[in-house]
mmCIF file of C-alpha atoms in Angstrom:
data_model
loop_
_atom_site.group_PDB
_atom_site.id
_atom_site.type_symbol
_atom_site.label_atom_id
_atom_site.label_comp_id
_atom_site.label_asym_id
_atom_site.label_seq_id
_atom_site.Cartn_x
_atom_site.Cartn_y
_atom_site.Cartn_z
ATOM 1 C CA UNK A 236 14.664 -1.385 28.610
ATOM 2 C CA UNK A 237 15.535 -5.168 30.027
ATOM 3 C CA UNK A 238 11.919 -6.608 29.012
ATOM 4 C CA UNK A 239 11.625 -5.388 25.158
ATOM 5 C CA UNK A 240 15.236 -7.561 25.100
ATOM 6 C CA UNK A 241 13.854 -10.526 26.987
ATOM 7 C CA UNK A 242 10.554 -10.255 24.880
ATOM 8 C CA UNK A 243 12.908 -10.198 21.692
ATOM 9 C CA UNK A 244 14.819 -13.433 22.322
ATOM 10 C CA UNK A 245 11.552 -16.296 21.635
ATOM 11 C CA UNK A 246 11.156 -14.523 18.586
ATOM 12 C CA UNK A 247 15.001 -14.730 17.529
ATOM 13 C CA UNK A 248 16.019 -18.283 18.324
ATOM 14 C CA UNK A 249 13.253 -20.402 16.474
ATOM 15 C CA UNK A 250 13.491 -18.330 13.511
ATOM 16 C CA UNK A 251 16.448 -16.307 12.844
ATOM 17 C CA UNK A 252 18.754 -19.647 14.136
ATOM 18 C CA UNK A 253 21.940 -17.912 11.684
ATOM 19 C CA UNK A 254 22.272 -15.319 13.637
ATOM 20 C CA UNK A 255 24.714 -18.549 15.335
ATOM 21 C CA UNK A 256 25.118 -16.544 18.623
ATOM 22 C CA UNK A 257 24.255 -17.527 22.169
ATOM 23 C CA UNK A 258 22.039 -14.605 24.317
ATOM 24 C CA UNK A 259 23.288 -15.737 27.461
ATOM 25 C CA UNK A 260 21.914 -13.172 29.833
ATOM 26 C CA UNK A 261 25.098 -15.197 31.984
ATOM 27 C CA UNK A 262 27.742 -14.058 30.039
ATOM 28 C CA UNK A 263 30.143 -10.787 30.571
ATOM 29 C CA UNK A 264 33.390 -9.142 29.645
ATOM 30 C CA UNK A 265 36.764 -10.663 31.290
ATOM 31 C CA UNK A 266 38.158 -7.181 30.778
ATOM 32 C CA UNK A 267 36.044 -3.993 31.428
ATOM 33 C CA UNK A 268 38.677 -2.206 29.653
ATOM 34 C CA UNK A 269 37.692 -4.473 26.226
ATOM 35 C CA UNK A 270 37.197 -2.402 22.905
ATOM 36 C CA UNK A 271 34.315 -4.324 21.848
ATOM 37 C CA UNK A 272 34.055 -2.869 18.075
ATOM 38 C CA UNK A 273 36.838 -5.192 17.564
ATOM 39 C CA UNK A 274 35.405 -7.901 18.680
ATOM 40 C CA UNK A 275 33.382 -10.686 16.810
ATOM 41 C CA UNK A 276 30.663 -13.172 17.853
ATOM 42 C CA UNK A 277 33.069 -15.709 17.596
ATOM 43 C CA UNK A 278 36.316 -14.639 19.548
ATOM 44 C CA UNK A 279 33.497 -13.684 22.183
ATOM 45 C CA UNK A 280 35.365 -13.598 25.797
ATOM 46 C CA UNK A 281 34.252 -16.676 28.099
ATOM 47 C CA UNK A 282 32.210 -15.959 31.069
ATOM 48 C CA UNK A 283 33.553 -17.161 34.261
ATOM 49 C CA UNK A 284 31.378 -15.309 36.895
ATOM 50 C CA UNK A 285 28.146 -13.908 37.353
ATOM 51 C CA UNK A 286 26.704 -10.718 35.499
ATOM 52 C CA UNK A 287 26.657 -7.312 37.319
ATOM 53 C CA UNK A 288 23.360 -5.354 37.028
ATOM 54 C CA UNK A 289 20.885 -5.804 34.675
ATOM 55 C CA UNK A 290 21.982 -2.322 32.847
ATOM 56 C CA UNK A 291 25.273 -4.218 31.704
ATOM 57 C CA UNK A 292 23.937 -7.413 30.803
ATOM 58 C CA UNK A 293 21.955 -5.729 28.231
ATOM 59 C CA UNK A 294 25.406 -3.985 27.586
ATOM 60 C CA UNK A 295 26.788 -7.563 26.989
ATOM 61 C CA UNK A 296 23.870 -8.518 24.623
ATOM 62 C CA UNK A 297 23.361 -5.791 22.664
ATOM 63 C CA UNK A 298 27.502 -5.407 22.495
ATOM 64 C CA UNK A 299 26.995 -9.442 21.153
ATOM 65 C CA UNK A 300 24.146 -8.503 18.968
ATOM 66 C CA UNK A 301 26.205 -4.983 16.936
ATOM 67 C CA UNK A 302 29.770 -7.633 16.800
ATOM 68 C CA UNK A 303 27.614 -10.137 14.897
ATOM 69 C CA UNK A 304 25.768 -7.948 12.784
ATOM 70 C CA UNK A 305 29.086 -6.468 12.063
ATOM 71 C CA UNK A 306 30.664 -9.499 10.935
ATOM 72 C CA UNK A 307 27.705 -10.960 8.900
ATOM 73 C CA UNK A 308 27.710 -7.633 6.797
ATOM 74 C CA UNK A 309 31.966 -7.289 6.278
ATOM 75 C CA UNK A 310 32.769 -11.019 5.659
ATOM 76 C CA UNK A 311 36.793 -11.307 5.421
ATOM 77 C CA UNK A 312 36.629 -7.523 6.602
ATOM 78 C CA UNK A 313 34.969 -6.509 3.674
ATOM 79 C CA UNK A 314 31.471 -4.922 3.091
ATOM 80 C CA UNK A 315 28.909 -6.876 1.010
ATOM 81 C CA UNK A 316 25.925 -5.552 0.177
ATOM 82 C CA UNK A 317 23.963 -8.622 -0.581
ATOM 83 C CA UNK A 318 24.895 -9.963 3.327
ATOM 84 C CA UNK A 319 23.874 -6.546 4.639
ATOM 85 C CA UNK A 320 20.547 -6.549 2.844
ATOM 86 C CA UNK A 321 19.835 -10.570 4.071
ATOM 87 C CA UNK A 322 19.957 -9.282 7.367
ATOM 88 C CA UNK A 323 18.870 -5.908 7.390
ATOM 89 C CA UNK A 324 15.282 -8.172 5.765
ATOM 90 C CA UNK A 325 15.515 -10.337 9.135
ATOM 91 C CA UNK A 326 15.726 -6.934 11.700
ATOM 92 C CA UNK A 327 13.276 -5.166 9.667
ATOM 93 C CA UNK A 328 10.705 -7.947 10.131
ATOM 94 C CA UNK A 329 11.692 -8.326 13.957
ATOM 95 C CA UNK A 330 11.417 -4.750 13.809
ATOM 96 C CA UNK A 331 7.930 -4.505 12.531
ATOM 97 C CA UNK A 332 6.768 -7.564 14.755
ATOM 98 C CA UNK A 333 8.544 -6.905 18.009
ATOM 99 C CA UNK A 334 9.684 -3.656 18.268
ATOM 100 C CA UNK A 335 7.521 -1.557 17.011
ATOM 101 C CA UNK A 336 4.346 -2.449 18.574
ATOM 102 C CA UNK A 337 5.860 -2.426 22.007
ATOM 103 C CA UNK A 338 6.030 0.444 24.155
ATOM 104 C CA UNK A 339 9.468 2.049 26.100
ATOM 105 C CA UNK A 340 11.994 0.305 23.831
ATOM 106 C CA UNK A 341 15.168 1.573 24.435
ATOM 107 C CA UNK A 342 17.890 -0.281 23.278
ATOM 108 C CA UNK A 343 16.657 -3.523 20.506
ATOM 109 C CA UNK A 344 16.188 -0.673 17.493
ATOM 110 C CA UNK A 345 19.654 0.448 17.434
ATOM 111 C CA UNK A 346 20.218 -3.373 15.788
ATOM 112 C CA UNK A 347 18.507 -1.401 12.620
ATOM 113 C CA UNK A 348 19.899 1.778 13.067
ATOM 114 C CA UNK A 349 23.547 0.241 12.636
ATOM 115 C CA UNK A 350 22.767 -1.769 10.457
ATOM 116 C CA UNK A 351 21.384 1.019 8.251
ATOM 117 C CA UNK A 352 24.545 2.942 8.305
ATOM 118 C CA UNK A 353 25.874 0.680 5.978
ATOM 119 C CA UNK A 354 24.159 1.656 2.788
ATOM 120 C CA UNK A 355 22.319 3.997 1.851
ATOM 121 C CA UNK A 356 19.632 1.589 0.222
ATOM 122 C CA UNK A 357 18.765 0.103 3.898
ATOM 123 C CA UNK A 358 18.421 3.348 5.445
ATOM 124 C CA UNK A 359 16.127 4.214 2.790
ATOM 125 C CA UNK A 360 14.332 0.800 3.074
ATOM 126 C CA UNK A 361 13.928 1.610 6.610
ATOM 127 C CA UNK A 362 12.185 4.930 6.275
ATOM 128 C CA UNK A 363 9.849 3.277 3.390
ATOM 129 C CA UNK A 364 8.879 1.086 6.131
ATOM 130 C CA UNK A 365 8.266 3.164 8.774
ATOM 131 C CA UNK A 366 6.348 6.151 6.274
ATOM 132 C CA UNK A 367 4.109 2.920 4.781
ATOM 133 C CA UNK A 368 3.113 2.323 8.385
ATOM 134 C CA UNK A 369 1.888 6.109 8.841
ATOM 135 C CA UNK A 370 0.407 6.054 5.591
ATOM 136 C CA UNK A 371 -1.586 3.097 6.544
ATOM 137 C CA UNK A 372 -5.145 3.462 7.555
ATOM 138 C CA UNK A 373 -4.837 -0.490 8.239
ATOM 139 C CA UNK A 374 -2.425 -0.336 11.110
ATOM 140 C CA UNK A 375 -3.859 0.676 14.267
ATOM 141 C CA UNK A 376 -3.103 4.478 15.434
ATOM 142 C CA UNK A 377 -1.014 3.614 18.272
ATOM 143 C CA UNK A 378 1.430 1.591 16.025
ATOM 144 C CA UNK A 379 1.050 4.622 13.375
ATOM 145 C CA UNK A 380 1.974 7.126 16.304
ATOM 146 C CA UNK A 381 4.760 4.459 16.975
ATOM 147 C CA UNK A 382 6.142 4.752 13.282
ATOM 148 C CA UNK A 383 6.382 8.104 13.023
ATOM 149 C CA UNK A 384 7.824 8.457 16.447
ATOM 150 C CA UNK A 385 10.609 6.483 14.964
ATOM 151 C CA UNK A 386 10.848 8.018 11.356
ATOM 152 C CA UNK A 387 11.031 11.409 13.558
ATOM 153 C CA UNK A 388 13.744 10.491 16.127
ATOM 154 C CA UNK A 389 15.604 8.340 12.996
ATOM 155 C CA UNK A 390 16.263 11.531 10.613
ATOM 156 C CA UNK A 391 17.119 13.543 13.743
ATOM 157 C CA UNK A 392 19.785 11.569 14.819
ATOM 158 C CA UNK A 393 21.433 9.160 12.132
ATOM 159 C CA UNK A 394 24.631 11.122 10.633
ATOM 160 C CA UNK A 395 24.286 9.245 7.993
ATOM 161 C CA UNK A 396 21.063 10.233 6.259
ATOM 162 C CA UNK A 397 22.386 13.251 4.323
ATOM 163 C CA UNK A 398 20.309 16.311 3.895
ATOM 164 C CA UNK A 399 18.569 15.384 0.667
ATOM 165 C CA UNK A 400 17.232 12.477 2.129
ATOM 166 C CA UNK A 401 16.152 15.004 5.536
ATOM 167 C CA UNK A 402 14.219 17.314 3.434
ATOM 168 C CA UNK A 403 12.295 14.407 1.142
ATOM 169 C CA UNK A 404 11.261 13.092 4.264
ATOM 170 C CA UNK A 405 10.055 16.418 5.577
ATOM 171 C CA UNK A 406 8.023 17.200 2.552
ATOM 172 C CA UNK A 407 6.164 14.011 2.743
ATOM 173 C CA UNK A 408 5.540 14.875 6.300
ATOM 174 C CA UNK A 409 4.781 18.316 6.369
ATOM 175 C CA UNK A 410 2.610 17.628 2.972
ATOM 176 C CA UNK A 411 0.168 14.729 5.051
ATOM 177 C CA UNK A 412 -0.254 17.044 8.202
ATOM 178 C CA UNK A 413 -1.245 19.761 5.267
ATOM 179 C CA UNK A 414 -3.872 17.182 3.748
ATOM 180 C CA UNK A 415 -5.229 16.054 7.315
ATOM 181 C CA UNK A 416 -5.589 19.430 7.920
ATOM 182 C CA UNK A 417 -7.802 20.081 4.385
ATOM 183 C CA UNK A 418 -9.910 17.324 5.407
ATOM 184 C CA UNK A 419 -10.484 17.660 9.067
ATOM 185 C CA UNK A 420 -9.859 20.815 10.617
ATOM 186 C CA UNK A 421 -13.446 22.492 9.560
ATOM 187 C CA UNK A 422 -14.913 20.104 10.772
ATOM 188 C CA UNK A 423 -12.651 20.101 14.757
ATOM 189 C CA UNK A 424 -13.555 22.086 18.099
ATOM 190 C CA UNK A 425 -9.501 21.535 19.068
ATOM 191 C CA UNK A 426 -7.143 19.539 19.893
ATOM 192 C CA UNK A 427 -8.535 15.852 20.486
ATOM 193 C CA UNK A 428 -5.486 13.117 20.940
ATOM 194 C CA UNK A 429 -8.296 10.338 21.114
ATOM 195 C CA UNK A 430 -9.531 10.945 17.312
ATOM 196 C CA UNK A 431 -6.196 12.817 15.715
ATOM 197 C CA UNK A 432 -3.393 10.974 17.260
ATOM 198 C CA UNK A 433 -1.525 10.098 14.510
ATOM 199 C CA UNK A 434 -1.385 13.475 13.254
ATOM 200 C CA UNK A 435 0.130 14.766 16.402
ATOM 201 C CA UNK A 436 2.427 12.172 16.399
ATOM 202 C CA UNK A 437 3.518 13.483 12.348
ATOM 203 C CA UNK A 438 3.333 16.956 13.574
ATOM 204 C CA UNK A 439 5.783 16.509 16.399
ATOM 205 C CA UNK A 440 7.772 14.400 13.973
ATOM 206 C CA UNK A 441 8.235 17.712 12.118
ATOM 207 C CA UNK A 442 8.707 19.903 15.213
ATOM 208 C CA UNK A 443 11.709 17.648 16.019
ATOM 209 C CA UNK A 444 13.420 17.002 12.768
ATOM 210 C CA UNK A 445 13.382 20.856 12.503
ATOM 211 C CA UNK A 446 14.974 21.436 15.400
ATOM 212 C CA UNK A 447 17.695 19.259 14.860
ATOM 213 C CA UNK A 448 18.022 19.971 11.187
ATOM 214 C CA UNK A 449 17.669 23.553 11.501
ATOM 215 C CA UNK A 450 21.225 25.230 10.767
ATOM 216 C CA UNK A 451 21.376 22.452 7.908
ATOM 217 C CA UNK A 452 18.191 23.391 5.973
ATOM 218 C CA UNK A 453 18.641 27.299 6.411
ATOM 219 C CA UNK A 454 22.440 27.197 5.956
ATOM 220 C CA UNK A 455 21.574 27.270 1.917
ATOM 221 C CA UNK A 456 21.440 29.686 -0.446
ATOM 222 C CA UNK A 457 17.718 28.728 -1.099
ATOM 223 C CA UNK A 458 17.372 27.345 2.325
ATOM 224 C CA UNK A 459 14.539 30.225 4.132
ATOM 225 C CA UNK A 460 12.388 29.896 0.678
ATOM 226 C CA UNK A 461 12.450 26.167 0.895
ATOM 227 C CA UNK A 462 11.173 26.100 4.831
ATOM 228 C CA UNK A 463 8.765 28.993 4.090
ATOM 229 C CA UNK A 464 7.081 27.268 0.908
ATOM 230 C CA UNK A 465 6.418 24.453 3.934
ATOM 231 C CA UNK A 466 4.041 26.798 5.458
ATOM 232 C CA UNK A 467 4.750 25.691 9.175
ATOM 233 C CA UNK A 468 2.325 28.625 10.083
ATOM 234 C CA UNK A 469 -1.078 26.926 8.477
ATOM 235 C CA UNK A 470 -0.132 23.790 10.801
ATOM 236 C CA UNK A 471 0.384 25.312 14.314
ATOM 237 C CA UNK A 472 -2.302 27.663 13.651
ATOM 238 C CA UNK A 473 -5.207 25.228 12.652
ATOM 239 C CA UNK A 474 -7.610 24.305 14.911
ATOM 240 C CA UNK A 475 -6.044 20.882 15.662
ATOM 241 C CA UNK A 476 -3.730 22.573 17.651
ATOM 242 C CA UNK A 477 -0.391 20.634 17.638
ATOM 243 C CA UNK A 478 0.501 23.157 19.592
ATOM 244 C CA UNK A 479 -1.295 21.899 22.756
ATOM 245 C CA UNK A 480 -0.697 18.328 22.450
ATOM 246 C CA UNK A 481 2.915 17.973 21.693
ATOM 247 C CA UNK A 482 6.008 17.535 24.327
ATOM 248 C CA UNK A 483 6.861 21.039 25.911
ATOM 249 C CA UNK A 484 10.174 21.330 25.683
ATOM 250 C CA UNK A 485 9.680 20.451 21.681
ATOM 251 C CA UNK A 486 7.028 23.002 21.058
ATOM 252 C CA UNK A 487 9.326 25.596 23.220
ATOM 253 C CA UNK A 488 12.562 24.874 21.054
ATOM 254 C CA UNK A 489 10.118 24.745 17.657
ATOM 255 C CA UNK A 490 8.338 27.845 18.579
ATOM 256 C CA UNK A 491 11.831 29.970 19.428
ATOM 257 C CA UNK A 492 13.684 28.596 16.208
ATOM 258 C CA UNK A 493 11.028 29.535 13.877
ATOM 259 C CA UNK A 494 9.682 32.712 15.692
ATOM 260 C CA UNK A 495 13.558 33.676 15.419
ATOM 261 C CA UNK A 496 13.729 32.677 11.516
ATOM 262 C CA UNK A 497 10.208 34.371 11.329
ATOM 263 C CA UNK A 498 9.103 31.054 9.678
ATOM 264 C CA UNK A 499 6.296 30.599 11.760
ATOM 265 C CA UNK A 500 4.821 32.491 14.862
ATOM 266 C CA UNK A 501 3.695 30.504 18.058
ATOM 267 C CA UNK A 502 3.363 32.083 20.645
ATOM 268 C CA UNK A 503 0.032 33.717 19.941
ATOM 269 C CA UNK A 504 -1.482 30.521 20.193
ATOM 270 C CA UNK A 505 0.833 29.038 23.038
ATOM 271 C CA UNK A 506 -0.209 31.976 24.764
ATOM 272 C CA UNK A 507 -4.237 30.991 24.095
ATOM 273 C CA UNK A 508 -3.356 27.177 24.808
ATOM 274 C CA UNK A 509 -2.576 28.281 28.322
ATOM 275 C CA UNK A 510 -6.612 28.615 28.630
ATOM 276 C CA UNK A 511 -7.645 25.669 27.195
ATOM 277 C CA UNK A 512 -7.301 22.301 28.573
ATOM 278 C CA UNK A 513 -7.735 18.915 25.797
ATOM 279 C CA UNK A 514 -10.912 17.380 25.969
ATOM 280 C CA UNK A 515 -11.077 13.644 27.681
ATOM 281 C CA UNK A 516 -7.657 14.007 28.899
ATOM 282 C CA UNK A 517 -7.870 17.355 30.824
ATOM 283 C CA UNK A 518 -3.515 17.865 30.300
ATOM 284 C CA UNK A 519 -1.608 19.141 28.372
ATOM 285 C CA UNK A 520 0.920 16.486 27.375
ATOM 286 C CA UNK A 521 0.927 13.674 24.080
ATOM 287 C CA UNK A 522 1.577 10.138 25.226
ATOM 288 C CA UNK A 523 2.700 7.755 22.596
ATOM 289 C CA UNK A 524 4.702 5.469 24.276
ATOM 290 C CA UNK A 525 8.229 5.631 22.765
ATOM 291 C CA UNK A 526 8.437 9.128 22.293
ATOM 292 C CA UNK A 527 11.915 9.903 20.760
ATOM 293 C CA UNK A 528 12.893 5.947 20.379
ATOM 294 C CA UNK A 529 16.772 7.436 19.050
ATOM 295 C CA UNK A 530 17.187 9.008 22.406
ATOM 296 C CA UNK A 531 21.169 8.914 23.406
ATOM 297 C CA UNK A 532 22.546 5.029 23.678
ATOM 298 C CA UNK A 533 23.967 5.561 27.357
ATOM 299 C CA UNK A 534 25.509 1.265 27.336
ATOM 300 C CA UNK A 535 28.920 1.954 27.281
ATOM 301 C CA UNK A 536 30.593 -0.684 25.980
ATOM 302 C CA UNK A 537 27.905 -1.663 22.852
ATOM 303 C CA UNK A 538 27.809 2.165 22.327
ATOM 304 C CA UNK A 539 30.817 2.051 20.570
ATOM 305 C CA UNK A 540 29.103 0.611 18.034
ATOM 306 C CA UNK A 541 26.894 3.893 17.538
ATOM 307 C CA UNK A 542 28.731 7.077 18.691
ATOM 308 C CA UNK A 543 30.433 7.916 15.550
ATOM 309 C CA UNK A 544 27.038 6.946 13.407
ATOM 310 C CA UNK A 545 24.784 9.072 16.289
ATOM 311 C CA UNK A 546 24.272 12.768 16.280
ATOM 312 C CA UNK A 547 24.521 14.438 19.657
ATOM 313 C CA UNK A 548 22.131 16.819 20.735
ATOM 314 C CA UNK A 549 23.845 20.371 20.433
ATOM 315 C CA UNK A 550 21.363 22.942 21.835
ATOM 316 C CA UNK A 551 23.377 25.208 23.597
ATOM 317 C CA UNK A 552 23.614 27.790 21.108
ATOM 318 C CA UNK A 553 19.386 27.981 22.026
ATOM 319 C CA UNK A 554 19.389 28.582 25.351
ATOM 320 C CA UNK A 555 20.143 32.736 24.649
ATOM 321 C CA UNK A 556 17.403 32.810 21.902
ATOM 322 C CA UNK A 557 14.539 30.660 24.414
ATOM 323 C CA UNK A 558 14.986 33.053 27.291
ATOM 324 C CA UNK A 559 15.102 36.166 25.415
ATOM 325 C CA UNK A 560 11.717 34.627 23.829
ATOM 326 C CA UNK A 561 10.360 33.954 27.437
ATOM 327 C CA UNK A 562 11.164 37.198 28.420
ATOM 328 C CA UNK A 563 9.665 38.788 25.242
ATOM 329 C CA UNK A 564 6.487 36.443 25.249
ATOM 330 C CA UNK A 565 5.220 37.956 28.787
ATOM 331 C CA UNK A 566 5.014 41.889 26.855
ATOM 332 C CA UNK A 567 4.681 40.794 23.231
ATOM 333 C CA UNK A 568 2.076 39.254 21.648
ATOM 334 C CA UNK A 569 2.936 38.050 17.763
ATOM 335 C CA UNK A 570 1.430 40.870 16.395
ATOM 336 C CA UNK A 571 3.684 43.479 18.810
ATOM 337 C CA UNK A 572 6.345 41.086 17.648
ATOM 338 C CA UNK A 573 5.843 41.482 13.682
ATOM 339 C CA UNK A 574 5.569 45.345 14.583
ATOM 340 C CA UNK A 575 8.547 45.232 15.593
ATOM 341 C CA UNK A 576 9.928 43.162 13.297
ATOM 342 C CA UNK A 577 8.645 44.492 10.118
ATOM 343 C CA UNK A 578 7.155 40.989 8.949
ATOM 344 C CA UNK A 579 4.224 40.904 6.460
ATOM 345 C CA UNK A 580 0.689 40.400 7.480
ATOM 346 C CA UNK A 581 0.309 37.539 5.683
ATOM 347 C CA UNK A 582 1.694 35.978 8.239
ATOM 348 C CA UNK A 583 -0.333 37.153 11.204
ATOM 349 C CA UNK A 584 -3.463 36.590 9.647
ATOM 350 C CA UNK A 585 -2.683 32.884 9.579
ATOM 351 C CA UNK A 586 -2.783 33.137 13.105
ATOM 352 C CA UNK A 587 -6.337 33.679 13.475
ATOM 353 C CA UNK A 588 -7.927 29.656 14.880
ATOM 354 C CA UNK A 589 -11.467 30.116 16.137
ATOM 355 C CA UNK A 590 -13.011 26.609 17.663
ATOM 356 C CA UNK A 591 -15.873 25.425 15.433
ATOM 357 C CA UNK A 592 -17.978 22.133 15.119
ATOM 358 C CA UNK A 593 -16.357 18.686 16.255
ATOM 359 C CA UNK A 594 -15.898 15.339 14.748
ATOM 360 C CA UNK A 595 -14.951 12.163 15.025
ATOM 361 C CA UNK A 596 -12.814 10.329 12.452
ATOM 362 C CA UNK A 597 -11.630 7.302 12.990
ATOM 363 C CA UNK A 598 -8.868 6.735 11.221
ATOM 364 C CA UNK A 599 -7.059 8.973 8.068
ATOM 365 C CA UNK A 600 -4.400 8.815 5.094
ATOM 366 C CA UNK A 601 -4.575 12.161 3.209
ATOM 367 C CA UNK A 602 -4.663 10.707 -0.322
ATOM 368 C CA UNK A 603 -2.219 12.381 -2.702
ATOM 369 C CA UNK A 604 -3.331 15.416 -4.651
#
């Protein structure tokens, strides 16, 4: 969390010299008590003793950092737009040359995601970036995992992207995985994060912003025909099996939420996965570095910055529906469970992913139909 900031700073001073503050990793707060939103870069409390741990000296910077961005965008306390966008260009291209190549970032990105909360045109801007950099068969997979990572973790948490915006972004999504899957799942044995790691990294992108987003896009009156014309079922049922690759405790939450909407059923081939081990890696779980990059801002002071802009995980109304599925999945297989359930066969038959032929692709961008 301390290095990506350290390996930020060469890049800042030389050529982003208006940002006209000092990253002292020697300076601190006088008053522990200090409401640092109301602070500014240049009413700054003096140091005049040394730093604590390292965990609040990063507090200090990035609490530096949000003032001054603050400032720069509401000159004489008022928003400007033209301000906002100067810098919002500057953090973007940090962002894209720093940030987003570098693995375990914790803290640096939430310059952008504050920043974005301004307008809704940066916000945007920011998710153009980050879907260009999936698209991309140019960029390198790892940095493509990296984007979508971030696009995924962004929508989930940012209060401030309103629901239109959500479900735009989860079209394009869900649409690519629905292309890769056209082009390259004849031609697969399984799961393979070595050749198809970008697509896991969309897929779980997906997984997440659903969970998250879940009361939201089924709290409509045409909210169930919108998520079921996204035909969740084709993806976790191909034979790239997201399924196996993704982050348990994401597939767990994804498989429960739409197994309980009867959007798509999982557990059929969760229950299979449990057999099959990934080639080349021989386990079960999907390293791409930064895996939810908008994971809770735990600095205290600079969070204050980001609490009211940051949605809070609120799963507790899940924990009833996951172990009633885990005590369900050990009798019922899907099929029992459609029984049951009076669900069409439709459904079920999607479920059906038999192992064929291998190949290896080495990099992908679904064109547009």
């Amino acid at each position: 969390m301390f290095l990506i900031t350290i390996h930020l700073l060469p890049f800042l001073s030389p050529h982003y010299a208006s940002f006209g503050i000092c990253l002292s990793f020697c300076c601190h707060f006088q008053n522990d008590d200090a409401d640092v939103s109301r602070l500014t870069p240049y009413s700054w409390p003096d140091a005049d003793g040394p730093v604590g741990d390292l965990s609040h000296k990063l507090d200090v910077l990035m609490a530096r950092l949000l003032a001054y961005c603050k400032c720069f965008c509401h000159p004489e306390g008022v928003f400007c737009l033209h301000a906002s966008t100067y810098l919002f260009s500057m953090l973007l291209e940090i962002f894209k040359r720093c940030i987003l190549p570098t693995l375990g970032s914790s803290y640096p990105q939430f310059l952008c995601f504050y920043v974005c909360s301004l307008h809704e045109s940066l916000y945007q801007g920011f998710l153009q970036c980050l879907w260009m950099t999936v698209e991309s068969v140019s960029v390198s997979a790892t940095v493509r995992q990296s984007a979508a990572a971030y696009l995924g973790s962004f929508i989930a948490r940012a209060k401030f992207v309103p629901l239109s915006c959500t479900k735009t972004m989860l079209e394009l999504l869900v649409q690519w995985t629905h292309r890769y899957v056209d082009q390259f799942d004849h031609l697969s044995s399984g799961a393979d994060t070595t050749i198809h790691g970008p697509f896991y990294a969309v897929c779980q992108a997906v997984f997440y912003i659903f969970i998250f987003h879940h009361k939201q896009l089924l709290n409509t009156e045409s909210g169930l025909q919108y998520m079921q014309s996204l035909n969740l079922t084709r993806i976790v049922s191909c034979r790239l099996n997201p399924l196996l690759v993704c982050l348990d405790s994401v597939v767990e939450m994804f498989a429960t939420l739409t197994r309980n909407y009867q959007l798509a059923f999982c557990y059929t081939v969760l229950e299979r996965n449990r057999r099959i081990l990934l080639p080349h890696q021989g386990r079960k779980h999907f390293s791409v570095g930064t895996l939810f990059p908008f994971d809770p801002y735990t600095l205290p002071k600079s969070g204050q910055f980001i609490r009211h802009i940051y949605r809070e995980w609120e799963g507790s109304h899940l924990s009833d529906l996951i172990s009633e599925a885990d005590s369900q999945s050990e009798h019922d297989t899907d099929d029992e469970y459609l029984r049951k359930h009076r669900i069409s066969e439709s459904d079920r038959d999607r479920m059906s992913g038999v192992l064929l032929s291998n190949s290896s692709p080495q990099s992908f961008s679904p064109a547009a139909n």
